[in-house]
Coordinates of C-alpha atoms in Angstrom, one line a residue:
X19 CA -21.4 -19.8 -8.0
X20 CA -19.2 -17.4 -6.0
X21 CA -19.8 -17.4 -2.4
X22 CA -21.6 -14.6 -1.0
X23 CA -20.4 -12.5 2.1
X24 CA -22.7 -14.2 4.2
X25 CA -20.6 -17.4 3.6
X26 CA -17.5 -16.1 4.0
X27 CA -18.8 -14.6 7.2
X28 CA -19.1 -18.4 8.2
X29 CA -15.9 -19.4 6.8
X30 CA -14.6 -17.0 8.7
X31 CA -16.3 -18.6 11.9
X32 CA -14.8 -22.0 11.2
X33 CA -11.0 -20.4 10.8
X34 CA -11.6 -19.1 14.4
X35 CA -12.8 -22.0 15.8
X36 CA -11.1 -25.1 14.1
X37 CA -7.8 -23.9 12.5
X38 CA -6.4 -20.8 14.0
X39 CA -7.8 -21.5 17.7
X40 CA -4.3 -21.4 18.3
X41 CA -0.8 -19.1 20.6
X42 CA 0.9 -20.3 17.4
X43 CA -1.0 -18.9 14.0
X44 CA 1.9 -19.3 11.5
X45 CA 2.8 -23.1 12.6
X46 CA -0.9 -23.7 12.2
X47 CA -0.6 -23.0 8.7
X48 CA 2.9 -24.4 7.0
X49 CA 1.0 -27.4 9.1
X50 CA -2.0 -27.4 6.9
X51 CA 0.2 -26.5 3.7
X52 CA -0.2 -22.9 3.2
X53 CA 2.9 -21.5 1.3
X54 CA 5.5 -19.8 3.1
X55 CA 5.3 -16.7 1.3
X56 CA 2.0 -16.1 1.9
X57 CA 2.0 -17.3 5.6
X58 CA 4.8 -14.6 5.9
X59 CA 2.4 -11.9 4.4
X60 CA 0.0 -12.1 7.1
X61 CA -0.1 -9.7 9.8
X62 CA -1.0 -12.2 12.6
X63 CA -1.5 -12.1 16.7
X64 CA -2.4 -14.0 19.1
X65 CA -6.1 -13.0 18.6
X66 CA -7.8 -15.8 16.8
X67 CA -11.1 -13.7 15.7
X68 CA -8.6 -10.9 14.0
X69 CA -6.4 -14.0 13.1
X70 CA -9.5 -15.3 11.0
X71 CA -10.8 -11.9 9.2
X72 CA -6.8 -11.3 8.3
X73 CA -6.7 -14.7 7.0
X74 CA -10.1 -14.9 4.9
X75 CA -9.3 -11.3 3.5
X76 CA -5.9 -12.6 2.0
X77 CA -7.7 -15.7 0.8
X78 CA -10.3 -14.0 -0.9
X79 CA -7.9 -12.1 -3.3
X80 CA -8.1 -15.2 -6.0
X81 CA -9.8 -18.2 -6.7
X82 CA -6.9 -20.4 -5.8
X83 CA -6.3 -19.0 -2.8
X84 CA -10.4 -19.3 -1.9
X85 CA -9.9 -23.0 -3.1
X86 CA -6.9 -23.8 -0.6
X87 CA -8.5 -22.3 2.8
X88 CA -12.0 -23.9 1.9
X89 CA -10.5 -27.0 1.4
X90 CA -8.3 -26.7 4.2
X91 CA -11.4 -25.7 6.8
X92 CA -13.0 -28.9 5.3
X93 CA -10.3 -31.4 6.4
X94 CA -10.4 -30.5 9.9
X95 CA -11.1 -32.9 12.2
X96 CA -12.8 -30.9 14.4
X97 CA -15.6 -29.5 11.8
X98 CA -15.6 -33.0 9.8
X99 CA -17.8 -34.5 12.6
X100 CA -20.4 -31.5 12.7
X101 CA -23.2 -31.1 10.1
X102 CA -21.8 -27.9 8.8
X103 CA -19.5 -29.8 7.1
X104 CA -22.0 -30.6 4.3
X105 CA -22.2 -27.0 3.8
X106 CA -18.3 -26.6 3.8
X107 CA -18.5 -28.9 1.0
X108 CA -20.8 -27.5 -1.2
X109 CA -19.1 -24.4 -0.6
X110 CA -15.7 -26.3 -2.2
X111 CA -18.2 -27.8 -4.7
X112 CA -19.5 -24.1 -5.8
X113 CA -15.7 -22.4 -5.8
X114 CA -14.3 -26.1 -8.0
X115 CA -17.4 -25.1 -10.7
X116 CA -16.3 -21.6 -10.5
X117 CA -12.3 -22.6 -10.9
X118 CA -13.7 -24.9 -14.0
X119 CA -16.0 -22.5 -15.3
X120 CA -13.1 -19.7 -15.4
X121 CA -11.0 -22.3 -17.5
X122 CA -14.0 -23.3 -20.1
X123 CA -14.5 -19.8 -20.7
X124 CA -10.3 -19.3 -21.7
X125 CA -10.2 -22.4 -23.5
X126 CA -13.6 -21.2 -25.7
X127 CA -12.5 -18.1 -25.8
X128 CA -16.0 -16.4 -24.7
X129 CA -16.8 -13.5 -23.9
X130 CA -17.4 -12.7 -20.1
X131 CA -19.4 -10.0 -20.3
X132 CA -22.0 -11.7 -22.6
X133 CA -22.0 -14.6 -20.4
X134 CA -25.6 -15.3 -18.8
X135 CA -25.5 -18.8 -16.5
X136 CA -22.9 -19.0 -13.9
X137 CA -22.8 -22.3 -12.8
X138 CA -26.8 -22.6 -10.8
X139 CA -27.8 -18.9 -11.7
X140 CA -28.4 -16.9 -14.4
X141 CA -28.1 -13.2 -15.5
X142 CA -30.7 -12.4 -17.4
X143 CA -30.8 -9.4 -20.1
X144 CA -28.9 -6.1 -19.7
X145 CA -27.2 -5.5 -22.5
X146 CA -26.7 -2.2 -21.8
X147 CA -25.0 -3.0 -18.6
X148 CA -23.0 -5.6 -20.2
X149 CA -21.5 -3.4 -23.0
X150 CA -21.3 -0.6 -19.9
X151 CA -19.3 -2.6 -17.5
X152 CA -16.7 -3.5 -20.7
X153 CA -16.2 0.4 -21.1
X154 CA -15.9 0.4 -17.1
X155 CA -13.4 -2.6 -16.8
X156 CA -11.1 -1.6 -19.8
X157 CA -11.0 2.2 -19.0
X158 CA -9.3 2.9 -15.8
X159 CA -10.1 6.8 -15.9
X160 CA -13.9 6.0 -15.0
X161 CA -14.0 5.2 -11.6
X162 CA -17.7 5.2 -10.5
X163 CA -20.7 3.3 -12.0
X164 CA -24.4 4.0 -11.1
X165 CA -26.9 2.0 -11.2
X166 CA -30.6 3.4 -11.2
X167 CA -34.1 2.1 -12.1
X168 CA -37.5 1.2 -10.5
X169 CA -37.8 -0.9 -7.0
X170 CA -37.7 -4.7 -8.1
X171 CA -36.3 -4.0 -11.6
X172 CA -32.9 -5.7 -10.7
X173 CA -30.5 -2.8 -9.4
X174 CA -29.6 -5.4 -6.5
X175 CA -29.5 -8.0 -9.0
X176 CA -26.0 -6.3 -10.8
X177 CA -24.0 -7.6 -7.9
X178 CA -25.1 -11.1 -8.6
X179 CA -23.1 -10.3 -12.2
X180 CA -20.3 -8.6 -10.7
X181 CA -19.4 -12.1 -9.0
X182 CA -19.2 -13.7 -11.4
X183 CA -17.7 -11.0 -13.7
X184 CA -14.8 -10.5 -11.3
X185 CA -14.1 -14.2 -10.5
X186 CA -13.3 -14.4 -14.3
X187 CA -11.5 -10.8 -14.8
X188 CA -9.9 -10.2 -11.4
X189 CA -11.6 -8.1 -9.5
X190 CA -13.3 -8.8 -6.3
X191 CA -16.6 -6.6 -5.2
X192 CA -17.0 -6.0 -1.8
X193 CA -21.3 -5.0 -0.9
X194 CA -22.3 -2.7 1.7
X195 CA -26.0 -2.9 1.4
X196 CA -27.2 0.7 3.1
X197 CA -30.7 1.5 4.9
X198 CA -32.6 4.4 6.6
X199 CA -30.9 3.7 9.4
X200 CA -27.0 3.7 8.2
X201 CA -24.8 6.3 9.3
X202 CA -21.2 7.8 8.5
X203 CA -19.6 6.6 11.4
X204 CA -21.1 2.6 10.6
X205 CA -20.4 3.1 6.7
X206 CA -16.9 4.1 7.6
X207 CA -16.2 0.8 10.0
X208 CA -17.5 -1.8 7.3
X209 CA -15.0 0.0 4.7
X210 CA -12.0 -0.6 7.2
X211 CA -13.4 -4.0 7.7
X212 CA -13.3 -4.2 4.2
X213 CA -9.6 -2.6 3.1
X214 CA -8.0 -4.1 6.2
X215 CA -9.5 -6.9 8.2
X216 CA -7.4 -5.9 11.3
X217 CA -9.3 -2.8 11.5
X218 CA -12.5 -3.3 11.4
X219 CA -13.1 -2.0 14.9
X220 CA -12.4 2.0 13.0
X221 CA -14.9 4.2 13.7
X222 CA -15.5 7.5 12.8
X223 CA -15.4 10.1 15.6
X224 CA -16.0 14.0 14.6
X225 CA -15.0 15.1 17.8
X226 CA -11.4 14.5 17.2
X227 CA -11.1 12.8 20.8
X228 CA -8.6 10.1 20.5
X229 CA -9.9 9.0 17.2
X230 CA -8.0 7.8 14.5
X231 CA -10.0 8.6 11.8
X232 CA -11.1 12.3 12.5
X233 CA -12.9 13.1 9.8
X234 CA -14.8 11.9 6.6
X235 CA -12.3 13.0 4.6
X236 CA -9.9 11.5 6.8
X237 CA -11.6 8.2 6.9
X238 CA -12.4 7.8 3.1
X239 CA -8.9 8.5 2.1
X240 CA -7.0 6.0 4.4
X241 CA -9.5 3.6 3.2
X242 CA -9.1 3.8 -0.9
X243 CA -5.0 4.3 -0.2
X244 CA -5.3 1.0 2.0
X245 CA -7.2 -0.4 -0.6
X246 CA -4.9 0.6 -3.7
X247 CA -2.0 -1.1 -1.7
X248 CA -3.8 -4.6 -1.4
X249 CA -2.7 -7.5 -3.9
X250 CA -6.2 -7.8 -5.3
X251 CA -8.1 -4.6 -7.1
X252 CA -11.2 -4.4 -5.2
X253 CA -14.5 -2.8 -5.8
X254 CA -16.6 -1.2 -3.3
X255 CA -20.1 -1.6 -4.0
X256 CA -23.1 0.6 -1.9
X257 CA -26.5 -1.1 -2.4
X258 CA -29.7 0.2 -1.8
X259 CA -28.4 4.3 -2.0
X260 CA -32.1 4.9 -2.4
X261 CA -33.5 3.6 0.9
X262 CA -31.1 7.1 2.6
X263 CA -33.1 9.8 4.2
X264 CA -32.2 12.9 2.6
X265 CA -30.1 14.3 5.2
X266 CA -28.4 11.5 6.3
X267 CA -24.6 11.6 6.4
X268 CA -24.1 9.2 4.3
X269 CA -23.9 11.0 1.5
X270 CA -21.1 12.8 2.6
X271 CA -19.4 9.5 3.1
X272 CA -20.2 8.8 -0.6
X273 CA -19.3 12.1 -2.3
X274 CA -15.8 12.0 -0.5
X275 CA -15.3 8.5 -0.8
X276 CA -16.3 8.8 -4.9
X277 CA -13.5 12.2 -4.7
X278 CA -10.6 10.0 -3.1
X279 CA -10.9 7.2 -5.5
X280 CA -10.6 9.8 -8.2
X281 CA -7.8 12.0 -6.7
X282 CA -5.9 9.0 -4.8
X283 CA -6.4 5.7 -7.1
X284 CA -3.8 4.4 -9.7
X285 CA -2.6 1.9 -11.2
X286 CA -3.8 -2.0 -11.6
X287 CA -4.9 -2.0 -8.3
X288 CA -6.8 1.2 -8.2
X289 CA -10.3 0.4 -6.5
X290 CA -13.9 1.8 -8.3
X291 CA -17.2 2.0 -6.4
X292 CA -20.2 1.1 -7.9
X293 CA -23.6 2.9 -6.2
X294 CA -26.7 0.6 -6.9
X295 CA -30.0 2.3 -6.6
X296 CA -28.7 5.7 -7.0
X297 CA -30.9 8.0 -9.1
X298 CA -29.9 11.0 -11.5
X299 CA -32.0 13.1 -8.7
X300 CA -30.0 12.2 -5.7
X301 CA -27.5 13.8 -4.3
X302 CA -24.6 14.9 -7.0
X303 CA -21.7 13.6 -6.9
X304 CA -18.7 16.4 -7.2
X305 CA -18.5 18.1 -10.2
X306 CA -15.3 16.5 -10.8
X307 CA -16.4 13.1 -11.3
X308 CA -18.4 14.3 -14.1
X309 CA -16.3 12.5 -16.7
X310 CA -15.4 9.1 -14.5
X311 CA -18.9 7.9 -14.4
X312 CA -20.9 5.2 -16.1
X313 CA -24.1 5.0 -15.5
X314 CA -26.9 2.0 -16.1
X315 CA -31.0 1.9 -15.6
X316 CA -31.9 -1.6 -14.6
X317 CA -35.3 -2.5 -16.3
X318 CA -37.6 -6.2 -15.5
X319 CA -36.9 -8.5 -18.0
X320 CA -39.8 -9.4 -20.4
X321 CA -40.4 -11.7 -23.3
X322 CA -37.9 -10.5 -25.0
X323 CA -34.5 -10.6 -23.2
X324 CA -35.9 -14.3 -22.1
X325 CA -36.0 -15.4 -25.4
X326 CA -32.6 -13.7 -26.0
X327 CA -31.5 -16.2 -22.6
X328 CA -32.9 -19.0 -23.7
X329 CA -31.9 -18.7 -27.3
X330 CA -28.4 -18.2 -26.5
X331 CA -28.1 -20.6 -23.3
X332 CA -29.7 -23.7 -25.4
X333 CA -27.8 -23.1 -28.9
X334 CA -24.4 -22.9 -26.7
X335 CA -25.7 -26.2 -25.1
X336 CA -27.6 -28.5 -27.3
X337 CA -28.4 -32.2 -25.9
X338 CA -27.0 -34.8 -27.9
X339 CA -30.4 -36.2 -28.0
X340 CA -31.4 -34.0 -30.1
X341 CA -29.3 -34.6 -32.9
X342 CA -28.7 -32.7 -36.3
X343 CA -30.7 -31.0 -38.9
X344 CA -33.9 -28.7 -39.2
X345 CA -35.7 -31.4 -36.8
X346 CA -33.7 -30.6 -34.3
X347 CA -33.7 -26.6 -35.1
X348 CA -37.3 -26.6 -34.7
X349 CA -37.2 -28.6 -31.8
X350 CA -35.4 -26.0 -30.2
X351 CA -36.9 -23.3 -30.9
X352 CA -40.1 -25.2 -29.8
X353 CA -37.8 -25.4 -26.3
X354 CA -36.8 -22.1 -26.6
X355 CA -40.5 -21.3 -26.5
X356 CA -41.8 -23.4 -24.0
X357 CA -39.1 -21.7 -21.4
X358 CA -40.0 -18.5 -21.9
X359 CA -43.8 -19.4 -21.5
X360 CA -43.1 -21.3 -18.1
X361 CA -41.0 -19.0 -16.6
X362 CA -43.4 -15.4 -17.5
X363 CA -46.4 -17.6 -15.9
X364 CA -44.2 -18.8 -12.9
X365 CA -43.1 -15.5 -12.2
X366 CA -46.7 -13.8 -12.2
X367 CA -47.9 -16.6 -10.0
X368 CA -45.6 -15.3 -7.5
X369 CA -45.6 -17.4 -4.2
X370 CA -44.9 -17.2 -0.2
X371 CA -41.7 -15.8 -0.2
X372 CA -42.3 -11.9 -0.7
X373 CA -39.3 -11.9 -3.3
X374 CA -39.9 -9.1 -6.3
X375 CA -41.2 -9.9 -9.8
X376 CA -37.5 -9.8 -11.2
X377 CA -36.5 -12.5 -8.6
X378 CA -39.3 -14.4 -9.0
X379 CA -38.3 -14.7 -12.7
X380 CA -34.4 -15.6 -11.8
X381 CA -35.2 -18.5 -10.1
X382 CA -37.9 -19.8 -12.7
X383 CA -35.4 -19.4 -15.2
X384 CA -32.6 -21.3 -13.0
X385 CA -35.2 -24.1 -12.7
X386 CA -35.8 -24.0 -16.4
X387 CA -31.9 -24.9 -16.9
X388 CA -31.7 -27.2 -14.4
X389 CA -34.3 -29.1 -16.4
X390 CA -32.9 -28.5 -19.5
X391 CA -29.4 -29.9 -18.2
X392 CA -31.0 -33.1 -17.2
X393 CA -32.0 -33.9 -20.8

């Protein structure tokens, strides 16, 4: 299971504090094993904290590169006597499953995009978005997905794939998850935290008083041409576009931003963004973009697409107990069954937690294979 930004974010807190609490960064790492090359790639200073972002940004770019620095962070002495080294090392359990996973899929040749557990959670359904975000991935003149549907249905859920999707294909999606209270000038400074760890303090000032970034157009175009230089092709993801108030900025941040990556980006490394929770009547984007745009409605799944899971997850699977022949077929279907059953009345129980319906049904599911695995 890839790790989310919120671990990084404490990744990132150990680099400070344990390995690049240092006057001398680049010793620090040929120390630890770090490859000159890359060492020589990073812009470093003698500020640990921008020392840190710089360093987790670069690492981020690939799984083997996530692999080295988490492994690295958990071999310090300093951390290996502190309880947060348990969760250092199920973070370098979680990226190992990932690294294997990556491989089982190449050796079997499967297909990505049809793929529904990764590692300890599932993806449940969408077809449409599968078959949607193959167009998307193989066709580099679309350039923006949207993602619409009811509150709950899953529209929050599609980053959860995208994860996992881009740990396998190459791409890394970065989330900015947006709220009534979100502005231009803070949606501009988590993008240049984003395309550039060393300049995350960017803001956007309108003014044009000693600001950098002078404008929105300004400000979205440095950002996607910083982006289209990096080593890794990123994807910038806005969640929640529906929780906006009409007349906030933002949408000018979007419309531009969706403009530059259309008008700037090329190449392999050309970045998309991906707008979850925005609904055909929002705010348009420009008329340009008409014909770059793929577009998904995220629905709850029901009976059906759980069967479809189960089905698929347990044929792909089967125990060894349960041997060959039409006793065994029935047997799983009989599983197949029993699942689906559990997981529907888990979900409508509901419980403490306030998660929505769709949620509630994810983790049922995930407990359902972790059973099943234990056969």
């Amino acid at each position: 299971m890839p790790l989310s930004d919120e671990d990084w974010d404490l990744v990132t807190i150990w680099v400070r504090e344990y390995l690049l609490n240092t006057t001398n960064p680049h010793t620090q790492l040929r120390l630890y094993g770090f490859p000159p090359d890359f060492i020589g790639s990073l812009p470093l200073t003698n500020v640990s904290a921008t020392n840190a972002r710089v360093l987790v940004h670069a690492s981020r770019e690939n799984i083997q590169g996530q692999l080295k620095l988490v492994e690295t962070v958990a071999t310090i002495d300093e951390l290996a006597v502190l309880p947060d080294v348990e969760k250092a090392m199920t973070f370098l359990d979680r990226l190992r499953a990932d690294r294997q996973l990556g491989v089982e899929i190449r050796a079997d040749a499967k297909d990505n995009f049809r793929t529904s557990v990764f590692g300890d959670e599932v993806f449940i359904g969408r077809t449409a978005l599968r078959e949607t975000l193959r167009e998307f991935v193989a066709n580099p003149d679309k350039v923006v997905l949207l993602v619409d549907g009811d509150p709950g249905s899953g529209r929050s859920y599609t980053y959860t794939f995208l994860r996992h999707l881009g740990q396998q294909s190459g791409f890394r999606p970065a989330r900015i998850t947006l709220s009534r209270n979100s502005t231009a000038d803070t949606l501009v400074r988590r993008l240049a935290g984003i395309v550039d760890a060393s300049a995350a303090r960017l803001s956007l000032n309108p003014t044009g008083l000693n600001d950098r970034l002078p404008s929105i157009d300004d400000a979205v175009h440095w950002a996607v041409g910083r982006a289209t230089t990096l080593d890794e092709r990123l994807w910038l993801v806005l969640d929640e576009c529906d929780t906006l108030e009409p007349g906030s900025d933002v949408w000018d941040v979007i419309g531009q931003l969706a403009l530059a990556i259309y008008e700037q980006a090329s190449g392999d490394r050309a970045p998309r963004l991906v707008l979850l929770g925005y609904g055909p009547g929002m705010h348009q984007l420009p008329y340009d973009l008409k014909a770059s745009q793929c577009r998904d409605t995220a629905r709850i799944a029901g009976p059906c697409e759980l069967h479809d899971f189960f089905d698929q997850y347990f044929r792909e699977s089967p125990p060894a107990c349960l041997g060959d022949g039409k006793l065994a077929e029935d047997t799983l279907t009989a599983m197949v069954d029993l699942a689906v059953d559990e997981v529907l009345h888990a979900a409508k129980k509901g419980g403490n937690g306030g998660d929505c319906y769709m949620r509630r049904v994810c983790a049922a599911a995930e407990g359902a294979v972790s059973a099943y695995r234990s056969l």
